[in-house]
mmCIF file of C-alpha atoms in Angstrom:
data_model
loop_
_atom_site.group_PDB
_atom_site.id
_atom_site.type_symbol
_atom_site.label_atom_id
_atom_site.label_comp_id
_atom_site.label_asym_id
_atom_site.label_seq_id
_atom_site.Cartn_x
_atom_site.Cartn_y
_atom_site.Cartn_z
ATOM 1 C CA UNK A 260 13.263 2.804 0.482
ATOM 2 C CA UNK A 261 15.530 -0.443 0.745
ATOM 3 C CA UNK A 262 19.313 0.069 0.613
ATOM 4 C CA UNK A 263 20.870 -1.684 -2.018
ATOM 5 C CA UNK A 264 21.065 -5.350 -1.719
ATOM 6 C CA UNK A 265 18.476 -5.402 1.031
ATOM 7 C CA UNK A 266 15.177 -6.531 0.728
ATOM 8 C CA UNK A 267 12.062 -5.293 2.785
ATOM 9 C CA UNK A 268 9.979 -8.235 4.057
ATOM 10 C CA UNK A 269 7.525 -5.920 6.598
ATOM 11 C CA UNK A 270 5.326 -4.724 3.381
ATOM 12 C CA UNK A 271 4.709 -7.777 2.369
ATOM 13 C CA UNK A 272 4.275 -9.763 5.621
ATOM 14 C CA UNK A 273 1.581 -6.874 7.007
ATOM 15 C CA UNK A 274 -0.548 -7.537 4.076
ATOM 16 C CA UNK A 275 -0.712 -11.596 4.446
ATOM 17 C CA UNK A 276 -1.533 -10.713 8.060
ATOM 18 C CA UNK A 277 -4.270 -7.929 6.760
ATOM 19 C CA UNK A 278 -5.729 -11.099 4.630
ATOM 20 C CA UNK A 279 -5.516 -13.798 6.996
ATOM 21 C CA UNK A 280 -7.557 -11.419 9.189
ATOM 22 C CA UNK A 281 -10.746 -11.404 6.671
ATOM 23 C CA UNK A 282 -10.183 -14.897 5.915
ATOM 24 C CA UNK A 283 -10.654 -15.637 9.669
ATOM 25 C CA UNK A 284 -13.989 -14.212 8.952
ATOM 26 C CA UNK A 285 -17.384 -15.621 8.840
ATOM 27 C CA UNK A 286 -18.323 -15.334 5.320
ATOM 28 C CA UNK A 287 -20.677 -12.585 3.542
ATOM 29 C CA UNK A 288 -20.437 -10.427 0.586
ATOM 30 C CA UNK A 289 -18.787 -7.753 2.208
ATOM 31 C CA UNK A 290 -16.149 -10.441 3.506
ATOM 32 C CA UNK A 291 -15.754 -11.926 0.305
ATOM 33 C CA UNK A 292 -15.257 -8.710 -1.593
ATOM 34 C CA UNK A 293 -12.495 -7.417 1.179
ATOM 35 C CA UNK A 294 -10.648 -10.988 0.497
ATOM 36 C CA UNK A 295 -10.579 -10.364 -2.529
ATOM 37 C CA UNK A 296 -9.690 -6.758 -2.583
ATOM 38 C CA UNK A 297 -6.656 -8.431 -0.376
ATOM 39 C CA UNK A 298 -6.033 -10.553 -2.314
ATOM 40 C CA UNK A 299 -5.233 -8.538 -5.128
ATOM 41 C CA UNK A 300 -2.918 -6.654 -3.544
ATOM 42 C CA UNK A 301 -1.532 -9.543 -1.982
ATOM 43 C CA UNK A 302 -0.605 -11.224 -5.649
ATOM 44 C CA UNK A 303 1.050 -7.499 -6.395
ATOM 45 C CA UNK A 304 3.351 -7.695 -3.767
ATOM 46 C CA UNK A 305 4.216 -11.426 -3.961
ATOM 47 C CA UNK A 306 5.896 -10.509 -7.551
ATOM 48 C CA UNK A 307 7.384 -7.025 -6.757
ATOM 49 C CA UNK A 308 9.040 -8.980 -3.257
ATOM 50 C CA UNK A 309 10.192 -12.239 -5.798
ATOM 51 C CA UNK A 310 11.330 -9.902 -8.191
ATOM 52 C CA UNK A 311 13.863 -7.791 -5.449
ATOM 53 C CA UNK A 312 14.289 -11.205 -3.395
ATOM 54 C CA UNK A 313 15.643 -12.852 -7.014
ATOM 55 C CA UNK A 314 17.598 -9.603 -7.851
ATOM 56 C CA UNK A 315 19.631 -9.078 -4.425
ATOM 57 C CA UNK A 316 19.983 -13.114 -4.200
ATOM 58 C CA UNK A 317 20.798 -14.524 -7.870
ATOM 59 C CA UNK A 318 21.341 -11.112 -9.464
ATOM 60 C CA UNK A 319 18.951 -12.037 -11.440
ATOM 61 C CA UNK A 320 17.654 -9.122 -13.874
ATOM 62 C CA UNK A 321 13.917 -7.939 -15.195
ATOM 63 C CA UNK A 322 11.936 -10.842 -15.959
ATOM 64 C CA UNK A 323 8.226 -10.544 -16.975
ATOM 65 C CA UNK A 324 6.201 -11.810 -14.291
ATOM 66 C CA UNK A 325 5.289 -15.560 -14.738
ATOM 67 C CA UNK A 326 8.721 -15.718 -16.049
ATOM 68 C CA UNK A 327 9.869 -14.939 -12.138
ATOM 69 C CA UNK A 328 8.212 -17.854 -10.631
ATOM 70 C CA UNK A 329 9.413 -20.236 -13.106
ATOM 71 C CA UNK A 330 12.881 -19.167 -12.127
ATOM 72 C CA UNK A 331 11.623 -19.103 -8.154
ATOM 73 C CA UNK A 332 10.475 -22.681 -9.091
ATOM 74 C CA UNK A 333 14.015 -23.785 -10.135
ATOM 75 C CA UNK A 334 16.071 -22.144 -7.704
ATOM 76 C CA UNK A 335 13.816 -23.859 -5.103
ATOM 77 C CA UNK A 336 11.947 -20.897 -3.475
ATOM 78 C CA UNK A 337 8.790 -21.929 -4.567
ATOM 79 C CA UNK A 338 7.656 -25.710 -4.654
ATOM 80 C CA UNK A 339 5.556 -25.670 -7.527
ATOM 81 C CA UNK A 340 5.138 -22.971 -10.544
ATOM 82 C CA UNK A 341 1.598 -24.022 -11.737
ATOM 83 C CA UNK A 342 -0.475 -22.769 -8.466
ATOM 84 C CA UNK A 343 1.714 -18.789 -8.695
ATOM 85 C CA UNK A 344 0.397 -18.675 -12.430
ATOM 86 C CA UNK A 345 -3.328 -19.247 -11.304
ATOM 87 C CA UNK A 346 -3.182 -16.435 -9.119
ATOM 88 C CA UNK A 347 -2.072 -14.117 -11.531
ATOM 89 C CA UNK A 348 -4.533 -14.706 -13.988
ATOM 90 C CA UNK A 349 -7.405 -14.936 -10.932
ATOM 91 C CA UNK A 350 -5.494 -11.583 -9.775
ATOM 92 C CA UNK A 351 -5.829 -10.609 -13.746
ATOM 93 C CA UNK A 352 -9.509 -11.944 -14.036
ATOM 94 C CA UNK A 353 -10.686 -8.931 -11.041
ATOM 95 C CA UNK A 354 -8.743 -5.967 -12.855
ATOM 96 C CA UNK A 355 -10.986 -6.915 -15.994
ATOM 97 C CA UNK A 356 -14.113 -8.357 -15.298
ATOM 98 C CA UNK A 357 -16.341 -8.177 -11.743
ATOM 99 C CA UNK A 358 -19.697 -10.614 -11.611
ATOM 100 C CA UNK A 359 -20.803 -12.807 -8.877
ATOM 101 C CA UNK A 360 -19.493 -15.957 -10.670
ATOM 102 C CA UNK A 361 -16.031 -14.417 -11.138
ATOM 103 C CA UNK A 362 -16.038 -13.066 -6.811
ATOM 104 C CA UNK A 363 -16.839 -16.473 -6.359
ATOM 105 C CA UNK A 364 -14.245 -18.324 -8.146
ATOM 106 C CA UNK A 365 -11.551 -16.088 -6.903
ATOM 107 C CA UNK A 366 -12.394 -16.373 -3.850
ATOM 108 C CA UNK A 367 -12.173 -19.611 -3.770
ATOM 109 C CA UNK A 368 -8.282 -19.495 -4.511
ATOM 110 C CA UNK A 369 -7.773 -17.328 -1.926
ATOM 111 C CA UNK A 370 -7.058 -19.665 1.101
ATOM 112 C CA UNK A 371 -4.340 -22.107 -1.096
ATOM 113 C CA UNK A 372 -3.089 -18.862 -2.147
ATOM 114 C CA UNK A 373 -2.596 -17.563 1.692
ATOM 115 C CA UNK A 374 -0.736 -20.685 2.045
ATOM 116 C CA UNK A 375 1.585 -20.765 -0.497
ATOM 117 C CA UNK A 376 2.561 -17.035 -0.095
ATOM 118 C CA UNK A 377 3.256 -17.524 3.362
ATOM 119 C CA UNK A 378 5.519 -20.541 2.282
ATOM 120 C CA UNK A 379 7.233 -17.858 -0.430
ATOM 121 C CA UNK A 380 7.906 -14.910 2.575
ATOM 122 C CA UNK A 381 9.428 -17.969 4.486
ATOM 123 C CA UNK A 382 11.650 -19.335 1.471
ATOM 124 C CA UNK A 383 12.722 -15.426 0.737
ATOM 125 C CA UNK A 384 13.500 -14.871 4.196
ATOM 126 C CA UNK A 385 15.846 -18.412 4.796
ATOM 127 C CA UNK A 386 17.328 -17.059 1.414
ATOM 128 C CA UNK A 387 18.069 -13.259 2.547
ATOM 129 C CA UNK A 388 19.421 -14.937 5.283
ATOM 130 C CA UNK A 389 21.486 -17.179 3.973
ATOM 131 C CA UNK A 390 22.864 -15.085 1.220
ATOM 132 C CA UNK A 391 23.881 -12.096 3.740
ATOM 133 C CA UNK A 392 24.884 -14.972 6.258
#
């Protein structure tokens, strides 16, 4: 468990590695279904890391979870609000519902979503840093 004030990156980091792994992958339905299994758990942690990350940095307190990437978005950690609320309702859409045409269209979020999680450990990290620096 994290002291107080500190912030575990390694969680979150090992599962962006464990999905860039399948998305290195050829594709296949067993591929796609592991992505998105990934993927899922993926969008968890990106909110429960943003949600310690804004806590220890701008002592900021419980927000609901869009609510924390709007105020990501204005302090500058992540570029652009709109794409983190996509994921959470494709993250949303596989908790509720599971067809073919649903696999597919999450899937296809997957690799922007990669992307722009890797840019959010980055931003938290420079942040951590520069807040304990």
């Amino acid at each position: 468990m994290a002291e107080r004030g500190e912030i575990v990156f390694e969680s979150y980091e090992k599962a962006l590695m464990s999905l860039k792994e399948v998305l290195d992958m050829p594709y296949s339905d067993l591929v796609r279904d592991a992505t998105i299994q990934r993927f899922e758990y993926c969008v968890e942690l990106s909110w429960k890391t943003l949600k310690r990350f804004l806590k220890v940095v701008y002592q900021l307190d419980e927000a609901a979870t869009r609510e924390l990437f709007r105020k990501a978005a204005r302090y500058g950690v992540v570029a652009d609000v709109g794409p983190w609320i996509l994921y959470l309702e494709k993250r949303n859409l596989t908790s509720h519902t599971y067809n073919l045409e649903t696999a597919q269209d999450v899937y296809a979020v997957v690799p922007p979503f990669y992307k722009d999680a890797c840019l959010l450990l980055q931003a938290m990290k420079d942040g951590y840093d520069r807040h304990n620096g």
